């Protein structure tokens, strides 16, 4: 961990205070305004609608129109966007001041513990992925060489850890959520767990905590995230096998893994890609193997005001597929693909973390 300068730290701490304040105090007023509005009241009372890929745009548009009538809502969203942009405006210079230290962290070589890293120079990066500045991060996942330290010692530590952004509620601990979610895999033990779209090592480390005997494989498109994950895994002495793969085409043989994890992956892919990836998970799972998915809740599981809050990220926080994936109910997709014993539930008060589970039949 790098100690930022006083200016760097304080600038981020301010954002880490503003965001939860806005998402709790101001958002409560905005929600009250929505529910006191005669149209909003009707929408909330009759909200048992089914959402589909075809109808979500018009439904959310109507909800949004009501939300926008509230000054508190507009205020709250102004702060959300301000923090989302300012995170990088402040964190990059704060890390640049400590570049030497940060580079050492990125390049340090930890003792080998049996994991591996396989990058694929020829991988075809999908069109939907290229050029997207996810979460407004300049250059996207691979745009900044010091992104790891920037999150670890800056944005993650001072802003994200306080919650209150996207589907994450104020006070939610996004690391611990990964431990809680993966503990819901149905069996006590797993021999091999495969995470699609693993990014780095965070969710796989949570799997290791819950299933210390399991062999862990993680794949992702981003070489930077995989390299950082490999280094972090070695620092934690957790043997993880990282591979650069598209979730739709893992290259794993049929029926070779015991569990597949998709954590915060689906909302970063178009629905058609999500469905292909779930089919790929079905293919590589052994009969009797389990899948667990964590993502924002479906629109149909939250009230109209919360649906507006979730939808906002699509156009305002570098999350082009957030809404289309929230229009889906993934347990139904799991059933269609052939999974059985499917269930979905929320571990939080407002629908997040939302979990879907299924088992490949014997
Ligand atoms: C929000 S991050 C979640 C990372 C990780 N699962 C975690 O829990 O921290 C989403 C990840 O999905 C990856 N991703 C997006 N499309 C993908 C695809 N088609 N195949 C593999 N990874 C993909 C991104 O590169 C990114 O690392």
GROMACS .gro file of C-alpha atoms and ligand atoms in nm:
model
  389
    1UNK     CA    1   0.000   0.000   0.000
    2UNK     CA    2   0.129   0.347  -0.091
    3UNK     CA    3   0.087   0.644   0.143
    4UNK     CA    4  -0.047   0.924  -0.075
    5UNK     CA    5   0.048   1.286  -0.014
    6UNK     CA    6  -0.183   1.482   0.214
    7UNK     CA    7  -0.337   1.657  -0.088
    8UNK     CA    8  -0.391   1.330  -0.279
    9UNK     CA    9  -0.545   1.148   0.016
   10UNK     CA   10  -0.768   1.434   0.128
   11UNK     CA   11  -0.901   1.489  -0.225
   12UNK     CA   12  -1.011   1.127  -0.247
   13UNK     CA   13  -1.146   1.117   0.108
   14UNK     CA   14  -1.369   1.410   0.017
   15UNK     CA   15  -1.514   1.208  -0.272
   16UNK     CA   16  -1.547   0.908  -0.039
   17UNK     CA   17  -1.764   1.123   0.190
   18UNK     CA   18  -1.964   1.301  -0.077
   19UNK     CA   19  -2.074   0.985  -0.257
   20UNK     CA   20  -2.226   0.802   0.044
   21UNK     CA   21  -2.385   1.127   0.166
   22UNK     CA   22  -2.545   1.180  -0.173
   23UNK     CA   23  -2.658   0.816  -0.204
   24UNK     CA   24  -2.813   0.807   0.139
   25UNK     CA   25  -2.940   1.144   0.262
   26UNK     CA   26  -3.013   1.313  -0.071
   27UNK     CA   27  -3.132   0.995  -0.239
   28UNK     CA   28  -3.383   0.934   0.041
   29UNK     CA   29  -3.541   1.271  -0.034
   30UNK     CA   30  -3.544   1.195  -0.406
   31UNK     CA   31  -3.714   0.861  -0.338
   32UNK     CA   32  -3.976   1.028  -0.120
   33UNK     CA   33  -4.041   1.280  -0.398
   34UNK     CA   34  -4.088   0.990  -0.642
   35UNK     CA   35  -4.331   0.810  -0.417
   36UNK     CA   36  -4.527   1.129  -0.341
   37UNK     CA   37  -4.565   1.210  -0.710
   38UNK     CA   38  -4.906   1.090  -0.831
   39UNK     CA   39  -4.754   0.913  -1.136
   40UNK     CA   40  -4.468   0.776  -0.927
   41UNK     CA   41  -4.708   0.639  -0.667
   42UNK     CA   42  -4.905   0.454  -0.936
   43UNK     CA   43  -4.584   0.316  -1.087
   44UNK     CA   44  -4.460   0.192  -0.751
   45UNK     CA   45  -4.795   0.033  -0.664
   46UNK     CA   46  -4.834  -0.143  -0.998
   47UNK     CA   47  -4.472  -0.247  -1.035
   48UNK     CA   48  -4.503  -0.615  -1.104
   49UNK     CA   49  -4.423  -0.564  -1.468
   50UNK     CA   50  -4.209  -0.804  -1.654
   51UNK     CA   51  -3.911  -0.651  -1.825
   52UNK     CA   52  -3.772  -0.779  -2.151
   53UNK     CA   53  -3.495  -0.679  -2.386
   54UNK     CA   54  -3.762  -0.519  -2.604
   55UNK     CA   55  -3.965  -0.323  -2.348
   56UNK     CA   56  -3.717  -0.195  -2.090
   57UNK     CA   57  -3.632   0.128  -2.272
   58UNK     CA   58  -3.989   0.261  -2.273
   59UNK     CA   59  -4.063   0.146  -1.917
   60UNK     CA   60  -3.750   0.304  -1.771
   61UNK     CA   61  -3.804   0.619  -1.975
   62UNK     CA   62  -4.141   0.668  -1.803
   63UNK     CA   63  -3.991   0.610  -1.456
   64UNK     CA   64  -3.703   0.846  -1.534
   65UNK     CA   65  -3.942   1.123  -1.632
   66UNK     CA   66  -4.095   1.113  -1.285
   67UNK     CA   67  -3.757   1.092  -1.107
   68UNK     CA   68  -3.636   1.400  -1.295
   69UNK     CA   69  -3.919   1.609  -1.150
   70UNK     CA   70  -3.734   1.596  -0.817
   71UNK     CA   71  -3.468   1.858  -0.752
   72UNK     CA   72  -3.311   1.620  -0.500
   73UNK     CA   73  -3.281   1.349  -0.769
   74UNK     CA   74  -3.106   1.586  -1.008
   75UNK     CA   75  -2.879   1.702  -0.730
   76UNK     CA   76  -2.796   1.346  -0.629
   77UNK     CA   77  -2.712   1.246  -0.983
   78UNK     CA   78  -2.493   1.553  -1.026
   79UNK     CA   79  -2.285   1.437  -0.727
   80UNK     CA   80  -2.271   1.081  -0.860
   81UNK     CA   81  -2.132   1.194  -1.193
   82UNK     CA   82  -1.898   1.441  -1.027
   83UNK     CA   83  -1.748   1.170  -0.804
   84UNK     CA   84  -1.731   0.916  -1.087
   85UNK     CA   85  -1.524   1.156  -1.301
   86UNK     CA   86  -1.330   1.316  -1.024
   87UNK     CA   87  -1.209   0.976  -0.895
   88UNK     CA   88  -0.966   0.959  -1.185
   89UNK     CA   89  -0.897   1.333  -1.204
   90UNK     CA   90  -0.769   1.313  -0.846
   91UNK     CA   91  -0.632   0.959  -0.816
   92UNK     CA   92  -0.408   0.965  -1.124
   93UNK     CA   93  -0.204   1.271  -1.015
   94UNK     CA   94  -0.195   1.135  -0.660
   95UNK     CA   95  -0.036   0.812  -0.785
   96UNK     CA   96   0.185   0.992  -1.036
   97UNK     CA   97   0.342   1.177  -0.741
   98UNK     CA   98   0.443   0.831  -0.615
   99UNK     CA   99   0.525   0.676  -0.954
  100UNK     CA  100   0.857   0.522  -0.843
  101UNK     CA  101   0.695   0.346  -0.551
  102UNK     CA  102   0.394   0.240  -0.761
  103UNK     CA  103   0.613   0.100  -1.040
  104UNK     CA  104   0.802  -0.107  -0.786
  105UNK     CA  105   0.472  -0.257  -0.668
  106UNK     CA  106   0.364  -0.334  -1.025
  107UNK     CA  107   0.696  -0.493  -1.120
  108UNK     CA  108   0.788  -0.667  -0.796
  109UNK     CA  109   0.825  -1.040  -0.841
  110UNK     CA  110   0.680  -1.245  -0.557
  111UNK     CA  111   0.779  -1.600  -0.474
  112UNK     CA  112   0.616  -1.854  -0.701
  113UNK     CA  113   0.342  -2.059  -0.535
  114UNK     CA  114   0.225  -2.283  -0.817
  115UNK     CA  115  -0.004  -2.048  -1.010
  116UNK     CA  116   0.045  -1.942  -1.372
  117UNK     CA  117  -0.026  -1.673  -1.631
  118UNK     CA  118  -0.110  -1.750  -1.995
  119UNK     CA  119  -0.153  -1.450  -2.222
  120UNK     CA  120  -0.280  -1.491  -2.576
  121UNK     CA  121  -0.134  -1.239  -2.824
  122UNK     CA  122  -0.381  -1.352  -3.089
  123UNK     CA  123  -0.698  -1.321  -2.886
  124UNK     CA  124  -0.976  -1.141  -3.072
  125UNK     CA  125  -1.092  -0.850  -2.857
  126UNK     CA  126  -1.468  -0.816  -2.912
  127UNK     CA  127  -1.600  -0.497  -3.069
  128UNK     CA  128  -1.833  -0.420  -2.779
  129UNK     CA  129  -1.531  -0.406  -2.545
  130UNK     CA  130  -1.289  -0.195  -2.740
  131UNK     CA  131  -1.269   0.174  -2.661
  132UNK     CA  132  -1.510   0.160  -2.366
  133UNK     CA  133  -1.395   0.365  -2.068
  134UNK     CA  134  -1.551   0.135  -1.808
  135UNK     CA  135  -1.658   0.331  -1.498
  136UNK     CA  136  -1.517   0.640  -1.682
  137UNK     CA  137  -1.163   0.511  -1.631
  138UNK     CA  138  -0.949   0.687  -1.896
  139UNK     CA  139  -0.847   0.431  -2.159
  140UNK     CA  140  -1.062   0.153  -2.010
  141UNK     CA  141  -0.929  -0.153  -1.824
  142UNK     CA  142  -0.594  -0.142  -2.005
  143UNK     CA  143  -0.549   0.235  -2.027
  144UNK     CA  144  -0.324   0.314  -1.731
  145UNK     CA  145  -0.008   0.128  -1.633
  146UNK     CA  146  -0.052   0.212  -1.263
  147UNK     CA  147  -0.424   0.122  -1.246
  148UNK     CA  148  -0.355  -0.147  -0.982
  149UNK     CA  149  -0.190   0.087  -0.727
  150UNK     CA  150  -0.438   0.363  -0.820
  151UNK     CA  151  -0.727   0.142  -0.704
  152UNK     CA  152  -0.549  -0.029  -0.417
  153UNK     CA  153  -0.403   0.284  -0.255
  154UNK     CA  154  -0.645   0.544  -0.389
  155UNK     CA  155  -0.996   0.499  -0.530
  156UNK     CA  156  -1.058   0.156  -0.375
  157UNK     CA  157  -0.930   0.255  -0.035
  158UNK     CA  158  -1.090   0.598   0.000
  159UNK     CA  159  -1.397   0.597  -0.227
  160UNK     CA  160  -1.525   0.252  -0.334
  161UNK     CA  161  -1.480   0.109   0.015
  162UNK     CA  162  -1.748   0.350   0.141
  163UNK     CA  163  -2.010   0.219  -0.105
  164UNK     CA  164  -2.298   0.422  -0.248
  165UNK     CA  165  -2.230   0.380  -0.621
  166UNK     CA  166  -2.410   0.185  -0.896
  167UNK     CA  167  -2.592  -0.110  -0.729
  168UNK     CA  168  -2.361  -0.102  -0.425
  169UNK     CA  169  -2.525   0.041  -0.113
  170UNK     CA  170  -2.362   0.278   0.136
  171UNK     CA  171  -2.147   0.086   0.383
  172UNK     CA  172  -2.133  -0.229   0.167
  173UNK     CA  173  -1.792  -0.395   0.178
  174UNK     CA  174  -1.734  -0.504  -0.180
  175UNK     CA  175  -1.453  -0.744  -0.085
  176UNK     CA  176  -1.653  -0.918   0.183
  177UNK     CA  177  -1.952  -0.936  -0.053
  178UNK     CA  178  -1.742  -1.164  -0.274
  179UNK     CA  179  -1.677  -1.398   0.019
  180UNK     CA  180  -2.047  -1.399   0.112
  181UNK     CA  181  -2.168  -1.456  -0.243
  182UNK     CA  182  -1.928  -1.739  -0.328
  183UNK     CA  183  -2.007  -1.912   0.004
  184UNK     CA  184  -2.353  -1.974  -0.147
  185UNK     CA  185  -2.219  -2.230  -0.394
  186UNK     CA  186  -2.428  -2.535  -0.301
  187UNK     CA  187  -2.155  -2.785  -0.208
  188UNK     CA  188  -1.911  -2.792   0.084
  189UNK     CA  189  -1.607  -2.857  -0.137
  190UNK     CA  190  -1.501  -2.816  -0.497
  191UNK     CA  191  -1.202  -2.965  -0.678
  192UNK     CA  192  -1.183  -2.702  -0.950
  193UNK     CA  193  -1.346  -2.358  -0.965
  194UNK     CA  194  -1.334  -2.151  -1.286
  195UNK     CA  195  -1.405  -1.778  -1.283
  196UNK     CA  196  -1.498  -1.619  -1.617
  197UNK     CA  197  -1.415  -1.247  -1.642
  198UNK     CA  198  -1.208  -1.265  -1.325
  199UNK     CA  199  -1.029  -0.933  -1.377
  200UNK     CA  200  -0.766  -0.979  -1.105
  201UNK     CA  201  -0.758  -1.208  -0.805
  202UNK     CA  202  -1.025  -1.057  -0.579
  203UNK     CA  203  -1.312  -1.300  -0.633
  204UNK     CA  204  -1.083  -1.599  -0.673
  205UNK     CA  205  -0.923  -1.511  -0.338
  206UNK     CA  206  -1.274  -1.512  -0.190
  207UNK     CA  207  -1.327  -1.860  -0.343
  208UNK     CA  208  -0.999  -1.969  -0.187
  209UNK     CA  209  -1.119  -1.851   0.153
  210UNK     CA  210  -1.439  -2.057   0.123
  211UNK     CA  211  -1.294  -2.360  -0.062
  212UNK     CA  212  -0.921  -2.371   0.026
  213UNK     CA  213  -0.868  -2.709  -0.145
  214UNK     CA  214  -1.007  -2.604  -0.484
  215UNK     CA  215  -0.785  -2.556  -0.789
  216UNK     CA  216  -0.857  -2.204  -0.914
  217UNK     CA  217  -0.865  -2.090  -1.276
  218UNK     CA  218  -0.953  -1.736  -1.381
  219UNK     CA  219  -0.986  -1.593  -1.729
  220UNK     CA  220  -1.040  -1.246  -1.869
  221UNK     CA  221  -0.984  -1.038  -2.183
  222UNK     CA  222  -0.766  -0.774  -2.015
  223UNK     CA  223  -0.392  -0.849  -2.006
  224UNK     CA  224  -0.330  -0.572  -1.750
  225UNK     CA  225  -0.585  -0.708  -1.505
  226UNK     CA  226  -0.458  -1.064  -1.550
  227UNK     CA  227  -0.095  -0.961  -1.494
  228UNK     CA  228  -0.190  -0.763  -1.184
  229UNK     CA  229  -0.403  -1.052  -1.060
  230UNK     CA  230  -0.116  -1.296  -1.109
  231UNK     CA  231   0.113  -1.074  -0.904
  232UNK     CA  232  -0.142  -1.018  -0.627
  233UNK     CA  233  -0.217  -1.392  -0.611
  234UNK     CA  234   0.153  -1.462  -0.566
  235UNK     CA  235   0.176  -1.192  -0.298
  236UNK     CA  236  -0.110  -1.371  -0.116
  237UNK     CA  237   0.052  -1.709  -0.193
  238UNK     CA  238  -0.269  -1.841  -0.353
  239UNK     CA  239  -0.200  -2.059  -0.658
  240UNK     CA  240  -0.429  -1.929  -0.932
  241UNK     CA  241  -0.407  -2.011  -1.302
  242UNK     CA  242  -0.482  -1.696  -1.503
  243UNK     CA  243  -0.561  -1.723  -1.874
  244UNK     CA  244  -0.644  -1.459  -2.132
  245UNK     CA  245  -0.967  -1.591  -2.279
  246UNK     CA  246  -1.303  -1.471  -2.402
  247UNK     CA  247  -1.572  -1.607  -2.168
  248UNK     CA  248  -1.748  -1.749  -2.473
  249UNK     CA  249  -1.449  -1.957  -2.572
  250UNK     CA  250  -1.247  -2.071  -2.274
  251UNK     CA  251  -1.065  -2.351  -2.453
  252UNK     CA  252  -1.123  -2.580  -2.154
  253UNK     CA  253  -1.218  -2.939  -2.240
  254UNK     CA  254  -1.584  -3.046  -2.196
  255UNK     CA  255  -1.698  -3.135  -1.843
  256UNK     CA  256  -1.376  -3.059  -1.656
  257UNK     CA  257  -1.462  -2.803  -1.386
  258UNK     CA  258  -1.679  -2.839  -1.075
  259UNK     CA  259  -1.801  -2.481  -1.042
  260UNK     CA  260  -1.817  -2.171  -1.260
  261UNK     CA  261  -1.826  -1.825  -1.104
  262UNK     CA  262  -1.938  -1.509  -1.289
  263UNK     CA  263  -1.894  -1.213  -1.055
  264UNK     CA  264  -1.990  -0.869  -1.183
  265UNK     CA  265  -1.930  -0.995  -1.536
  266UNK     CA  266  -2.268  -1.006  -1.708
  267UNK     CA  267  -2.342  -0.633  -1.679
  268UNK     CA  268  -2.024  -0.561  -1.877
  269UNK     CA  269  -2.133  -0.766  -2.179
  270UNK     CA  270  -2.421  -0.748  -2.428
  271UNK     CA  271  -2.700  -0.993  -2.343
  272UNK     CA  272  -2.621  -1.213  -2.645
  273UNK     CA  273  -2.260  -1.248  -2.520
  274UNK     CA  274  -2.383  -1.327  -2.166
  275UNK     CA  275  -2.601  -1.609  -2.302
  276UNK     CA  276  -2.315  -1.754  -2.507
  277UNK     CA  277  -2.089  -1.737  -2.199
  278UNK     CA  278  -2.343  -1.920  -1.981
  279UNK     CA  279  -2.366  -2.189  -2.252
  280UNK     CA  280  -1.986  -2.216  -2.242
  281UNK     CA  281  -2.004  -2.255  -1.864
  282UNK     CA  282  -2.257  -2.538  -1.911
  283UNK     CA  283  -2.020  -2.707  -2.157
  284UNK     CA  284  -1.712  -2.701  -1.931
  285UNK     CA  285  -1.897  -2.797  -1.613
  286UNK     CA  286  -1.893  -3.159  -1.506
  287UNK     CA  287  -2.239  -3.316  -1.467
  288UNK     CA  288  -2.353  -3.217  -1.117
  289UNK     CA  289  -2.134  -2.903  -1.129
  290UNK     CA  290  -2.265  -2.563  -1.018
  291UNK     CA  291  -2.275  -2.211  -1.156
  292UNK     CA  292  -2.302  -1.898  -0.944
  293UNK     CA  293  -2.366  -1.553  -1.089
  294UNK     CA  294  -2.348  -1.220  -0.908
  295UNK     CA  295  -2.465  -0.903  -1.077
  296UNK     CA  296  -2.697  -0.606  -1.023
  297UNK     CA  297  -3.058  -0.715  -0.962
  298UNK     CA  298  -3.311  -0.744  -1.243
  299UNK     CA  299  -3.534  -0.437  -1.283
  300UNK     CA  300  -3.831  -0.659  -1.201
  301UNK     CA  301  -3.689  -0.727  -0.851
  302UNK     CA  302  -3.654  -0.362  -0.744
  303UNK     CA  303  -3.896  -0.069  -0.717
  304UNK     CA  304  -3.923   0.183  -1.006
  305UNK     CA  305  -3.709   0.443  -0.829
  306UNK     CA  306  -3.427   0.193  -0.775
  307UNK     CA  307  -3.463   0.085  -1.140
  308UNK     CA  308  -3.393   0.448  -1.241
  309UNK     CA  309  -3.087   0.452  -1.016
  310UNK     CA  310  -2.953   0.131  -1.175
  311UNK     CA  311  -3.030   0.246  -1.529
  312UNK     CA  312  -2.839   0.572  -1.480
  313UNK     CA  313  -2.501   0.396  -1.497
  314UNK     CA  314  -2.569   0.291  -1.855
  315UNK     CA  315  -2.539   0.639  -1.994
  316UNK     CA  316  -2.340   0.809  -1.722
  317UNK     CA  317  -2.078   0.578  -1.573
  318UNK     CA  318  -1.924   0.392  -1.866
  319UNK     CA  319  -2.151   0.087  -1.834
  320UNK     CA  320  -2.310   0.047  -2.178
  321UNK     CA  321  -2.477  -0.288  -2.099
  322UNK     CA  322  -2.600  -0.224  -1.746
  323UNK     CA  323  -2.967  -0.172  -1.835
  324UNK     CA  324  -3.003  -0.439  -2.099
  325UNK     CA  325  -2.863  -0.697  -1.856
  326UNK     CA  326  -3.093  -0.568  -1.576
  327UNK     CA  327  -3.387  -0.635  -1.808
  328UNK     CA  328  -3.305  -1.007  -1.787
  329UNK     CA  329  -3.388  -1.270  -1.526
  330UNK     CA  330  -3.083  -1.493  -1.538
  331UNK     CA  331  -3.242  -1.786  -1.354
  332UNK     CA  332  -3.479  -1.824  -1.653
  333UNK     CA  333  -3.183  -1.820  -1.892
  334UNK     CA  334  -3.008  -2.082  -1.676
  335UNK     CA  335  -3.318  -2.304  -1.700
  336UNK     CA  336  -3.341  -2.258  -2.077
  337UNK     CA  337  -2.978  -2.362  -2.116
  338UNK     CA  338  -3.036  -2.680  -1.916
  339UNK     CA  339  -2.939  -2.598  -1.556
  340UNK     CA  340  -3.161  -2.737  -1.282
  341UNK     CA  341  -3.229  -2.642  -0.917
  342UNK     CA  342  -3.199  -2.278  -1.017
  343UNK     CA  343  -3.264  -2.008  -0.764
  344UNK     CA  344  -3.211  -1.636  -0.735
  345UNK     CA  345  -3.204  -1.415  -0.429
  346UNK     CA  346  -3.063  -1.094  -0.291
  347UNK     CA  347  -2.812  -1.069  -0.009
  348UNK     CA  348  -2.876  -0.696   0.040
  349UNK     CA  349  -3.174  -0.476   0.126
  350UNK     CA  350  -3.207  -0.312  -0.214
  351UNK     CA  351  -3.143  -0.612  -0.433
  352UNK     CA  352  -2.762  -0.619  -0.438
  353UNK     CA  353  -2.567  -0.846  -0.431
  354UNK     CA  354  -2.811  -1.039  -0.653
  355UNK     CA  355  -2.725  -1.406  -0.686
  356UNK     CA  356  -2.833  -1.672  -0.938
  357UNK     CA  357  -2.739  -2.035  -0.891
  358UNK     CA  358  -2.790  -2.349  -1.101
  359UNK     CA  359  -2.663  -2.704  -1.132
  360UNK     CA  360  -2.581  -2.903  -1.445
  361UNK     CA  361  -2.787  -3.225  -1.433
  362UNK     CA  362  -2.610  -3.557  -1.371
  363LIG     C1  363  -1.649  -0.554  -1.332
  363LIG     S1  364  -1.518  -0.654  -1.380
  363LIG     C2  365  -1.532  -0.787  -1.264
  363LIG     C3  366  -1.403  -0.856  -1.236
  363LIG     C4  367  -1.408  -0.972  -1.137
  363LIG     N1  368  -1.501  -1.073  -1.174
  363LIG     C5  369  -1.432  -0.926  -0.996
  363LIG     O1  370  -1.515  -0.986  -0.930
  363LIG     O2  371  -1.367  -0.832  -0.951
  363LIG     C6  372  -1.573  -0.729  -1.532
  363LIG     C7  373  -1.465  -0.803  -1.606
  363LIG     O3  374  -1.521  -0.870  -1.717
  363LIG     C8  375  -1.421  -0.875  -1.819
  363LIG     N2  376  -1.486  -0.912  -1.946
  363LIG     C9  377  -1.574  -0.842  -2.021
  363LIG     N3  378  -1.610  -0.912  -2.129
  363LIG    C10  379  -1.545  -1.031  -2.123
  363LIG    C11  380  -1.541  -1.146  -2.207
  363LIG     N4  381  -1.614  -1.156  -2.320
  363LIG     N5  382  -1.463  -1.249  -2.169
  363LIG    C12  383  -1.388  -1.243  -2.057
  363LIG     N6  384  -1.387  -1.136  -1.973
  363LIG    C13  385  -1.466  -1.031  -2.007
  363LIG    C14  386  -1.358  -0.738  -1.810
  363LIG     O4  387  -1.232  -0.735  -1.872
  363LIG    C15  388  -1.352  -0.716  -1.658
  363LIG     O5  389  -1.233  -0.761  -1.605
   0.00000   0.00000   0.00000
